[in-house]
Amino acid sequence: MKALLIIDMQNEMQRRIDAGMDCVNADAPDRIEVLSSFFREQGFPVVHVRHSDHNPASPLHEGAETHLPMPCAAALNGEAVFFKSTSSAFVSTGLADYLQSQGITDLLVVGAVAGFCVNTTVRGASDLGFAVTVAEDAVIGFSLPGSDHSAQVIFDVTMAHIKCDFAKIVDTDEILRSYKQESEIGDLV
């Protein structure tokens, strides 16, 4: 079974975009909303992962406004939400057990941030045997503090590494076309 995995789409990401940080796919939230709606309409699970920092001064500390989910990542009743304190969504949560218990074998990954949590989660999912696809245009990337590399360079290198051995990289339109075709074929069988 397929599931949409939304990583770290919290208000802190929007704050960074609004502050003018160098980024890729500032419009990813729009694509995530489209994909979430499609997955829900098709009866596929939508799973949410949010970063939760133990440091009270962190913008991703549980009490901070910037810790809350962006509108595109608001969980509906019954949707699983996992809070992580590590880069990988698998290390500090029960995500793998949950996915396996639900019969989920294929993950479509979207969210933030490409070079950090998306990267490590995708690699972890692949290592655990999940078939992983990344919606490249529904993933946000930022530049790195203290680095001379742009957000685009970091994003492109990250996606190239992921594509090389861990996941299929596609865009939202391609995913929707592919899944709609699968649904139509399934209706005929």
mmCIF file with all atom_site columns, C-alpha atoms in Angstrom:
data_model
loop_
_atom_site.group_PDB
_atom_site.id
_atom_site.type_symbol
_atom_site.label_atom_id
_atom_site.label_alt_id
_atom_site.label_comp_id
_atom_site.label_asym_id
_atom_site.label_entity_id
_atom_site.label_seq_id
_atom_site.pdbx_PDB_ins_code
_atom_site.Cartn_x
_atom_site.Cartn_y
_atom_site.Cartn_z
_atom_site.occupancy
_atom_site.B_iso_or_equiv
_atom_site.pdbx_formal_charge
_atom_site.auth_seq_id
_atom_site.auth_comp_id
_atom_site.auth_asym_id
_atom_site.auth_atom_id
_atom_site.pdbx_PDB_model_num
ATOM 1   C CA . MET A 1 1   ? 0.000   0.000  0.000   1.00 0.00 ? 1   MET A CA 1
ATOM 2   C CA . LYS A 1 2   ? 1.087   3.571  -0.723  1.00 0.00 ? 2   LYS A CA 1
ATOM 3   C CA . ALA A 1 3   ? 1.294   6.408  1.804   1.00 0.00 ? 3   ALA A CA 1
ATOM 4   C CA . LEU A 1 4   ? 2.189   10.077 1.644   1.00 0.00 ? 4   LEU A CA 1
ATOM 5   C CA . LEU A 1 5   ? 4.870   10.996 4.189   1.00 0.00 ? 5   LEU A CA 1
ATOM 6   C CA . ILE A 1 6   ? 4.985   14.732 5.006   1.00 0.00 ? 6   ILE A CA 1
ATOM 7   C CA . ILE A 1 7   ? 8.185   15.739 6.792   1.00 0.00 ? 7   ILE A CA 1
ATOM 8   C CA . ASP A 1 8   ? 8.661   18.842 8.965   1.00 0.00 ? 8   ASP A CA 1
ATOM 9   C CA . MET A 1 9   ? 6.244   21.185 7.221   1.00 0.00 ? 9   MET A CA 1
ATOM 10  C CA . GLN A 1 10  ? 6.049   23.453 10.237  1.00 0.00 ? 10  GLN A CA 1
ATOM 11  C CA . ASN A 1 11  ? 5.655   27.204 10.564  1.00 0.00 ? 11  ASN A CA 1
ATOM 12  C CA . GLU A 1 12  ? 9.426   27.568 10.964  1.00 0.00 ? 12  GLU A CA 1
ATOM 13  C CA . MET A 1 13  ? 9.785   26.699 7.263   1.00 0.00 ? 13  MET A CA 1
ATOM 14  C CA . GLN A 1 14  ? 7.363   29.452 6.287   1.00 0.00 ? 14  GLN A CA 1
ATOM 15  C CA . ARG A 1 15  ? 9.184   31.888 8.605   1.00 0.00 ? 15  ARG A CA 1
ATOM 16  C CA . ARG A 1 16  ? 12.443  31.109 6.795   1.00 0.00 ? 16  ARG A CA 1
ATOM 17  C CA . ILE A 1 17  ? 10.822  31.637 3.405   1.00 0.00 ? 17  ILE A CA 1
ATOM 18  C CA . ASP A 1 18  ? 9.176   34.883 4.527   1.00 0.00 ? 18  ASP A CA 1
ATOM 19  C CA . ALA A 1 19  ? 12.528  36.079 5.939   1.00 0.00 ? 19  ALA A CA 1
ATOM 20  C CA . GLY A 1 20  ? 14.027  35.749 2.464   1.00 0.00 ? 20  GLY A CA 1
ATOM 21  C CA . MET A 1 21  ? 16.344  32.822 3.145   1.00 0.00 ? 21  MET A CA 1
ATOM 22  C CA . ASP A 1 22  ? 17.820  31.369 -0.032  1.00 0.00 ? 22  ASP A CA 1
ATOM 23  C CA . CYS A 1 23  ? 15.512  28.480 -0.828  1.00 0.00 ? 23  CYS A CA 1
ATOM 24  C CA . VAL A 1 24  ? 14.242  26.097 -3.483  1.00 0.00 ? 24  VAL A CA 1
ATOM 25  C CA . ASN A 1 25  ? 10.543  25.344 -3.965  1.00 0.00 ? 25  ASN A CA 1
ATOM 26  C CA . ALA A 1 26  ? 9.033   28.042 -1.783  1.00 0.00 ? 26  ALA A CA 1
ATOM 27  C CA . ASP A 1 27  ? 5.729   26.957 -3.365  1.00 0.00 ? 27  ASP A CA 1
ATOM 28  C CA . ALA A 1 28  ? 6.095   23.350 -2.172  1.00 0.00 ? 28  ALA A CA 1
ATOM 29  C CA . PRO A 1 29  ? 3.242   23.823 0.331   1.00 0.00 ? 29  PRO A CA 1
ATOM 30  C CA . ASP A 1 30  ? 0.816   24.254 -2.584  1.00 0.00 ? 30  ASP A CA 1
ATOM 31  C CA . ARG A 1 31  ? 1.963   20.968 -4.116  1.00 0.00 ? 31  ARG A CA 1
ATOM 32  C CA . ILE A 1 32  ? 1.780   19.213 -0.754  1.00 0.00 ? 32  ILE A CA 1
ATOM 33  C CA . GLU A 1 33  ? -1.846  20.335 -0.412  1.00 0.00 ? 33  GLU A CA 1
ATOM 34  C CA . VAL A 1 34  ? -2.622  18.904 -3.869  1.00 0.00 ? 34  VAL A CA 1
ATOM 35  C CA . LEU A 1 35  ? -0.909  15.604 -3.064  1.00 0.00 ? 35  LEU A CA 1
ATOM 36  C CA . SER A 1 36  ? -2.550  15.342 0.364   1.00 0.00 ? 36  SER A CA 1
ATOM 37  C CA . SER A 1 37  ? -5.992  15.891 -1.145  1.00 0.00 ? 37  SER A CA 1
ATOM 38  C CA . PHE A 1 38  ? -5.330  13.331 -3.855  1.00 0.00 ? 38  PHE A CA 1
ATOM 39  C CA . PHE A 1 39  ? -4.055  10.690 -1.419  1.00 0.00 ? 39  PHE A CA 1
ATOM 40  C CA . ARG A 1 40  ? -7.048  11.219 0.869   1.00 0.00 ? 40  ARG A CA 1
ATOM 41  C CA . GLU A 1 41  ? -9.488  11.004 -2.048  1.00 0.00 ? 41  GLU A CA 1
ATOM 42  C CA . GLN A 1 42  ? -7.877  7.742  -3.165  1.00 0.00 ? 42  GLN A CA 1
ATOM 43  C CA . GLY A 1 43  ? -8.035  6.310  0.359   1.00 0.00 ? 43  GLY A CA 1
ATOM 44  C CA . PHE A 1 44  ? -4.255  6.235  0.815   1.00 0.00 ? 44  PHE A CA 1
ATOM 45  C CA . PRO A 1 45  ? -2.834  7.144  4.245   1.00 0.00 ? 45  PRO A CA 1
ATOM 46  C CA . VAL A 1 46  ? -1.267  10.532 4.895   1.00 0.00 ? 46  VAL A CA 1
ATOM 47  C CA . VAL A 1 47  ? 1.416   10.324 7.594   1.00 0.00 ? 47  VAL A CA 1
ATOM 48  C CA . HIS A 1 48  ? 2.898   13.385 9.277   1.00 0.00 ? 48  HIS A CA 1
ATOM 49  C CA . VAL A 1 49  ? 6.327   13.788 10.845  1.00 0.00 ? 49  VAL A CA 1
ATOM 50  C CA . ARG A 1 50  ? 7.243   16.913 12.778  1.00 0.00 ? 50  ARG A CA 1
ATOM 51  C CA . HIS A 1 51  ? 10.522  17.949 14.306  1.00 0.00 ? 51  HIS A CA 1
ATOM 52  C CA . SER A 1 52  ? 10.428  18.619 18.030  1.00 0.00 ? 52  SER A CA 1
ATOM 53  C CA . ASP A 1 53  ? 13.550  20.100 19.595  1.00 0.00 ? 53  ASP A CA 1
ATOM 54  C CA . HIS A 1 54  ? 14.112  19.694 23.340  1.00 0.00 ? 54  HIS A CA 1
ATOM 55  C CA . ASN A 1 55  ? 15.842  23.095 23.554  1.00 0.00 ? 55  ASN A CA 1
ATOM 56  C CA . PRO A 1 56  ? 13.275  25.688 24.770  1.00 0.00 ? 56  PRO A CA 1
ATOM 57  C CA . ALA A 1 57  ? 15.048  28.387 22.727  1.00 0.00 ? 57  ALA A CA 1
ATOM 58  C CA . SER A 1 58  ? 14.610  26.454 19.465  1.00 0.00 ? 58  SER A CA 1
ATOM 59  C CA . PRO A 1 59  ? 11.963  27.573 16.958  1.00 0.00 ? 59  PRO A CA 1
ATOM 60  C CA . LEU A 1 60  ? 11.034  23.876 16.766  1.00 0.00 ? 60  LEU A CA 1
ATOM 61  C CA . HIS A 1 61  ? 10.455  23.495 20.508  1.00 0.00 ? 61  HIS A CA 1
ATOM 62  C CA . GLU A 1 62  ? 6.984   22.158 21.263  1.00 0.00 ? 62  GLU A CA 1
ATOM 63  C CA . GLY A 1 63  ? 5.734   25.431 22.788  1.00 0.00 ? 63  GLY A CA 1
ATOM 64  C CA . ALA A 1 64  ? 6.833   27.673 19.910  1.00 0.00 ? 64  ALA A CA 1
ATOM 65  C CA . GLU A 1 65  ? 4.385   29.010 17.315  1.00 0.00 ? 65  GLU A CA 1
ATOM 66  C CA . THR A 1 66  ? 6.919   28.001 14.656  1.00 0.00 ? 66  THR A CA 1
ATOM 67  C CA . HIS A 1 67  ? 6.640   24.375 15.844  1.00 0.00 ? 67  HIS A CA 1
ATOM 68  C CA . LEU A 1 68  ? 3.019   24.157 14.678  1.00 0.00 ? 68  LEU A CA 1
ATOM 69  C CA . PRO A 1 69  ? 2.236   22.565 11.302  1.00 0.00 ? 69  PRO A CA 1
ATOM 70  C CA . MET A 1 70  ? 1.786   24.704 8.227   1.00 0.00 ? 70  MET A CA 1
ATOM 71  C CA . PRO A 1 71  ? -1.769  24.554 6.807   1.00 0.00 ? 71  PRO A CA 1
ATOM 72  C CA . CYS A 1 72  ? -0.609  22.151 4.083   1.00 0.00 ? 72  CYS A CA 1
ATOM 73  C CA . ALA A 1 73  ? 0.506   19.696 6.769   1.00 0.00 ? 73  ALA A CA 1
ATOM 74  C CA . ALA A 1 74  ? -2.421  19.864 9.169   1.00 0.00 ? 74  ALA A CA 1
ATOM 75  C CA . ALA A 1 75  ? -3.394  16.313 10.074  1.00 0.00 ? 75  ALA A CA 1
ATOM 76  C CA . LEU A 1 76  ? -6.994  15.249 9.699   1.00 0.00 ? 76  LEU A CA 1
ATOM 77  C CA . ASN A 1 77  ? -8.667  13.109 12.359  1.00 0.00 ? 77  ASN A CA 1
ATOM 78  C CA . GLY A 1 78  ? -7.210  9.628  12.329  1.00 0.00 ? 78  GLY A CA 1
ATOM 79  C CA . GLU A 1 79  ? -4.015  10.525 10.480  1.00 0.00 ? 79  GLU A CA 1
ATOM 80  C CA . ALA A 1 80  ? -0.803  9.432  12.171  1.00 0.00 ? 80  ALA A CA 1
ATOM 81  C CA . VAL A 1 81  ? 1.499   12.156 13.501  1.00 0.00 ? 81  VAL A CA 1
ATOM 82  C CA . PHE A 1 82  ? 5.025   11.385 14.696  1.00 0.00 ? 82  PHE A CA 1
ATOM 83  C CA . PHE A 1 83  ? 7.293   13.779 16.573  1.00 0.00 ? 83  PHE A CA 1
ATOM 84  C CA . LYS A 1 84  ? 11.019  13.285 16.053  1.00 0.00 ? 84  LYS A CA 1
ATOM 85  C CA . SER A 1 85  ? 14.078  14.711 17.723  1.00 0.00 ? 85  SER A CA 1
ATOM 86  C CA . THR A 1 86  ? 16.527  13.432 15.114  1.00 0.00 ? 86  THR A CA 1
ATOM 87  C CA . SER A 1 87  ? 17.105  14.118 11.439  1.00 0.00 ? 87  SER A CA 1
ATOM 88  C CA . SER A 1 88  ? 15.702  10.748 10.378  1.00 0.00 ? 88  SER A CA 1
ATOM 89  C CA . ALA A 1 89  ? 12.008  10.179 10.958  1.00 0.00 ? 89  ALA A CA 1
ATOM 90  C CA . PHE A 1 90  ? 12.817  6.548  11.783  1.00 0.00 ? 90  PHE A CA 1
ATOM 91  C CA . VAL A 1 91  ? 15.435  6.877  14.543  1.00 0.00 ? 91  VAL A CA 1
ATOM 92  C CA . SER A 1 92  ? 13.486  8.605  17.323  1.00 0.00 ? 92  SER A CA 1
ATOM 93  C CA . THR A 1 93  ? 9.928   7.471  16.496  1.00 0.00 ? 93  THR A CA 1
ATOM 94  C CA . GLY A 1 94  ? 7.877   4.342  15.995  1.00 0.00 ? 94  GLY A CA 1
ATOM 95  C CA . LEU A 1 95  ? 7.333   5.238  12.341  1.00 0.00 ? 95  LEU A CA 1
ATOM 96  C CA . ALA A 1 96  ? 8.778   2.045  10.838  1.00 0.00 ? 96  ALA A CA 1
ATOM 97  C CA . ASP A 1 97  ? 6.664   -0.193 13.072  1.00 0.00 ? 97  ASP A CA 1
ATOM 98  C CA . TYR A 1 98  ? 3.567   1.853  12.302  1.00 0.00 ? 98  TYR A CA 1
ATOM 99  C CA . LEU A 1 99  ? 4.098   1.706  8.527   1.00 0.00 ? 99  LEU A CA 1
ATOM 100 C CA . GLN A 1 100 ? 4.738   -2.026 8.611   1.00 0.00 ? 100 GLN A CA 1
ATOM 101 C CA . SER A 1 101 ? 1.694   -2.678 10.829  1.00 0.00 ? 101 SER A CA 1
ATOM 102 C CA . GLN A 1 102 ? -0.471  -0.802 8.317   1.00 0.00 ? 102 GLN A CA 1
ATOM 103 C CA . GLY A 1 103 ? 0.876   -2.786 5.357   1.00 0.00 ? 103 GLY A CA 1
ATOM 104 C CA . ILE A 1 104 ? 2.496   0.302  3.868   1.00 0.00 ? 104 ILE A CA 1
ATOM 105 C CA . THR A 1 105 ? 5.287   -0.624 1.481   1.00 0.00 ? 105 THR A CA 1
ATOM 106 C CA . ASP A 1 106 ? 5.548   2.439  -0.779  1.00 0.00 ? 106 ASP A CA 1
ATOM 107 C CA . LEU A 1 107 ? 6.241   5.972  0.442   1.00 0.00 ? 107 LEU A CA 1
ATOM 108 C CA . LEU A 1 108 ? 5.848   9.243  -1.397  1.00 0.00 ? 108 LEU A CA 1
ATOM 109 C CA . VAL A 1 109 ? 8.022   11.698 0.522   1.00 0.00 ? 109 VAL A CA 1
ATOM 110 C CA . VAL A 1 110 ? 7.504   15.473 0.598   1.00 0.00 ? 110 VAL A CA 1
ATOM 111 C CA . GLY A 1 111 ? 8.439   18.258 2.991   1.00 0.00 ? 111 GLY A CA 1
ATOM 112 C CA . ALA A 1 112 ? 11.499  19.912 4.476   1.00 0.00 ? 112 ALA A CA 1
ATOM 113 C CA . VAL A 1 113 ? 14.416  20.242 4.481   1.00 0.00 ? 113 VAL A CA 1
ATOM 114 C CA . ALA A 1 114 ? 15.952  18.521 1.454   1.00 0.00 ? 114 ALA A CA 1
ATOM 115 C CA . GLY A 1 115 ? 19.553  18.364 2.669   1.00 0.00 ? 115 GLY A CA 1
ATOM 116 C CA . PHE A 1 116 ? 18.669  17.272 6.190   1.00 0.00 ? 116 PHE A CA 1
ATOM 117 C CA . CYS A 1 117 ? 15.522  15.479 7.333   1.00 0.00 ? 117 CYS A CA 1
ATOM 118 C CA . VAL A 1 118 ? 14.184  14.570 3.894   1.00 0.00 ? 118 VAL A CA 1
ATOM 119 C CA . ASN A 1 119 ? 17.562  13.150 2.891   1.00 0.00 ? 119 ASN A CA 1
ATOM 120 C CA . THR A 1 120 ? 18.097  11.066 6.033   1.00 0.00 ? 120 THR A CA 1
ATOM 121 C CA . THR A 1 121 ? 14.487  9.864  6.155   1.00 0.00 ? 121 THR A CA 1
ATOM 122 C CA . VAL A 1 122 ? 14.537  8.762  2.519   1.00 0.00 ? 122 VAL A CA 1
ATOM 123 C CA . ARG A 1 123 ? 17.798  6.884  3.011   1.00 0.00 ? 123 ARG A CA 1
ATOM 124 C CA . GLY A 1 124 ? 16.482  5.270  6.196   1.00 0.00 ? 124 GLY A CA 1
ATOM 125 C CA . ALA A 1 125 ? 13.240  4.239  4.502   1.00 0.00 ? 125 ALA A CA 1
ATOM 126 C CA . SER A 1 126 ? 15.155  2.679  1.631   1.00 0.00 ? 126 SER A CA 1
ATOM 127 C CA . ASP A 1 127 ? 17.473  0.847  4.023   1.00 0.00 ? 127 ASP A CA 1
ATOM 128 C CA . LEU A 1 128 ? 14.404  -0.544 5.797   1.00 0.00 ? 128 LEU A CA 1
ATOM 129 C CA . GLY A 1 129 ? 13.058  -1.937 2.518   1.00 0.00 ? 129 GLY A CA 1
ATOM 130 C CA . PHE A 1 130 ? 10.398  0.618  1.645   1.00 0.00 ? 130 PHE A CA 1
ATOM 131 C CA . ALA A 1 131 ? 9.963   1.618  -1.999  1.00 0.00 ? 131 ALA A CA 1
ATOM 132 C CA . VAL A 1 132 ? 10.507  5.381  -1.912  1.00 0.00 ? 132 VAL A CA 1
ATOM 133 C CA . THR A 1 133 ? 9.527   8.125  -4.317  1.00 0.00 ? 133 THR A CA 1
ATOM 134 C CA . VAL A 1 134 ? 10.328  11.798 -3.715  1.00 0.00 ? 134 VAL A CA 1
ATOM 135 C CA . ALA A 1 135 ? 8.143   14.549 -5.155  1.00 0.00 ? 135 ALA A CA 1
ATOM 136 C CA . GLU A 1 136 ? 11.042  16.838 -6.002  1.00 0.00 ? 136 GLU A CA 1
ATOM 137 C CA . ASP A 1 137 ? 8.895   19.946 -6.470  1.00 0.00 ? 137 ASP A CA 1
ATOM 138 C CA . ALA A 1 138 ? 7.155   19.342 -3.114  1.00 0.00 ? 138 ALA A CA 1
ATOM 139 C CA . VAL A 1 139 ? 10.394  19.415 -1.121  1.00 0.00 ? 139 VAL A CA 1
ATOM 140 C CA . ILE A 1 140 ? 11.862  22.631 0.280   1.00 0.00 ? 140 ILE A CA 1
ATOM 141 C CA . GLY A 1 141 ? 15.593  23.215 0.280   1.00 0.00 ? 141 GLY A CA 1
ATOM 142 C CA . PHE A 1 142 ? 17.556  25.978 1.998   1.00 0.00 ? 142 PHE A CA 1
ATOM 143 C CA . SER A 1 143 ? 21.146  27.133 1.800   1.00 0.00 ? 143 SER A CA 1
ATOM 144 C CA . LEU A 1 144 ? 23.436  26.164 4.652   1.00 0.00 ? 144 LEU A CA 1
ATOM 145 C CA . PRO A 1 145 ? 24.617  28.756 7.174   1.00 0.00 ? 145 PRO A CA 1
ATOM 146 C CA . GLY A 1 146 ? 28.318  29.384 6.684   1.00 0.00 ? 146 GLY A CA 1
ATOM 147 C CA . SER A 1 147 ? 28.387  27.690 3.276   1.00 0.00 ? 147 SER A CA 1
ATOM 148 C CA . ASP A 1 148 ? 29.198  29.287 -0.052  1.00 0.00 ? 148 ASP A CA 1
ATOM 149 C CA . HIS A 1 149 ? 26.806  26.912 -1.826  1.00 0.00 ? 149 HIS A CA 1
ATOM 150 C CA . SER A 1 150 ? 23.397  28.130 -2.894  1.00 0.00 ? 150 SER A CA 1
ATOM 151 C CA . ALA A 1 151 ? 20.161  26.414 -1.904  1.00 0.00 ? 151 ALA A CA 1
ATOM 152 C CA . GLN A 1 152 ? 19.818  25.237 -5.513  1.00 0.00 ? 152 GLN A CA 1
ATOM 153 C CA . VAL A 1 153 ? 23.264  23.607 -5.569  1.00 0.00 ? 153 VAL A CA 1
ATOM 154 C CA . ILE A 1 154 ? 22.661  21.854 -2.255  1.00 0.00 ? 154 ILE A CA 1
ATOM 155 C CA . PHE A 1 155 ? 19.189  20.755 -3.398  1.00 0.00 ? 155 PHE A CA 1
ATOM 156 C CA . ASP A 1 156 ? 20.451  19.428 -6.741  1.00 0.00 ? 156 ASP A CA 1
ATOM 157 C CA . VAL A 1 157 ? 23.301  17.466 -5.146  1.00 0.00 ? 157 VAL A CA 1
ATOM 158 C CA . THR A 1 158 ? 20.953  16.065 -2.483  1.00 0.00 ? 158 THR A CA 1
ATOM 159 C CA . MET A 1 159 ? 18.423  14.923 -5.091  1.00 0.00 ? 159 MET A CA 1
ATOM 160 C CA . ALA A 1 160 ? 21.214  13.392 -7.200  1.00 0.00 ? 160 ALA A CA 1
ATOM 161 C CA . HIS A 1 161 ? 22.452  11.380 -4.206  1.00 0.00 ? 161 HIS A CA 1
ATOM 162 C CA . ILE A 1 162 ? 18.945  10.223 -3.338  1.00 0.00 ? 162 ILE A CA 1
ATOM 163 C CA . LYS A 1 163 ? 18.175  9.286  -6.958  1.00 0.00 ? 163 LYS A CA 1
ATOM 164 C CA . CYS A 1 164 ? 21.419  7.359  -7.302  1.00 0.00 ? 164 CYS A CA 1
ATOM 165 C CA . ASP A 1 165 ? 20.485  4.598  -4.866  1.00 0.00 ? 165 ASP A CA 1
ATOM 166 C CA . PHE A 1 166 ? 17.600  5.387  -2.533  1.00 0.00 ? 166 PHE A CA 1
ATOM 167 C CA . ALA A 1 167 ? 14.494  6.688  -4.300  1.00 0.00 ? 167 ALA A CA 1
ATOM 168 C CA . LYS A 1 168 ? 12.774  7.553  -7.511  1.00 0.00 ? 168 LYS A CA 1
ATOM 169 C CA . ILE A 1 169 ? 12.664  11.332 -8.088  1.00 0.00 ? 169 ILE A CA 1
ATOM 170 C CA . VAL A 1 170 ? 9.613   12.734 -9.890  1.00 0.00 ? 170 VAL A CA 1
ATOM 171 C CA . ASP A 1 171 ? 7.455   15.854 -9.879  1.00 0.00 ? 171 ASP A CA 1
ATOM 172 C CA . THR A 1 172 ? 3.908   16.270 -8.611  1.00 0.00 ? 172 THR A CA 1
ATOM 173 C CA . ASP A 1 173 ? 2.266   16.207 -12.044 1.00 0.00 ? 173 ASP A CA 1
ATOM 174 C CA . GLU A 1 174 ? 4.037   12.958 -12.934 1.00 0.00 ? 174 GLU A CA 1
ATOM 175 C CA . ILE A 1 175 ? 2.932   11.378 -9.647  1.00 0.00 ? 175 ILE A CA 1
ATOM 176 C CA . LEU A 1 176 ? -0.686  12.378 -10.172 1.00 0.00 ? 176 LEU A CA 1
ATOM 177 C CA . ARG A 1 177 ? -0.693  11.054 -13.751 1.00 0.00 ? 177 ARG A CA 1
ATOM 178 C CA . SER A 1 178 ? 0.916   7.778  -12.705 1.00 0.00 ? 178 SER A CA 1
ATOM 179 C CA . TYR A 1 179 ? -1.350  7.173  -9.707  1.00 0.00 ? 179 TYR A CA 1
ATOM 180 C CA . LYS A 1 180 ? -4.489  8.090  -11.692 1.00 0.00 ? 180 LYS A CA 1
ATOM 181 C CA . GLN A 1 181 ? -3.482  5.606  -14.399 1.00 0.00 ? 181 GLN A CA 1
ATOM 182 C CA . GLU A 1 182 ? -2.936  2.893  -11.775 1.00 0.00 ? 182 GLU A CA 1
ATOM 183 C CA . SER A 1 183 ? -6.358  3.655  -10.306 1.00 0.00 ? 183 SER A CA 1
ATOM 184 C CA . GLU A 1 184 ? -8.040  3.461  -13.708 1.00 0.00 ? 184 GLU A CA 1
ATOM 185 C CA . ILE A 1 185 ? -6.308  0.161  -14.511 1.00 0.00 ? 185 ILE A CA 1
ATOM 186 C CA . GLY A 1 186 ? -7.324  -1.179 -11.102 1.00 0.00 ? 186 GLY A CA 1
ATOM 187 C CA . ASP A 1 187 ? -10.930 -0.224 -11.844 1.00 0.00 ? 187 ASP A CA 1
ATOM 188 C CA . LEU A 1 188 ? -10.796 -2.268 -15.041 1.00 0.00 ? 188 LEU A CA 1
ATOM 189 C CA . VAL A 1 189 ? -9.368  -5.397 -13.442 1.00 0.00 ? 189 VAL A CA 1
#
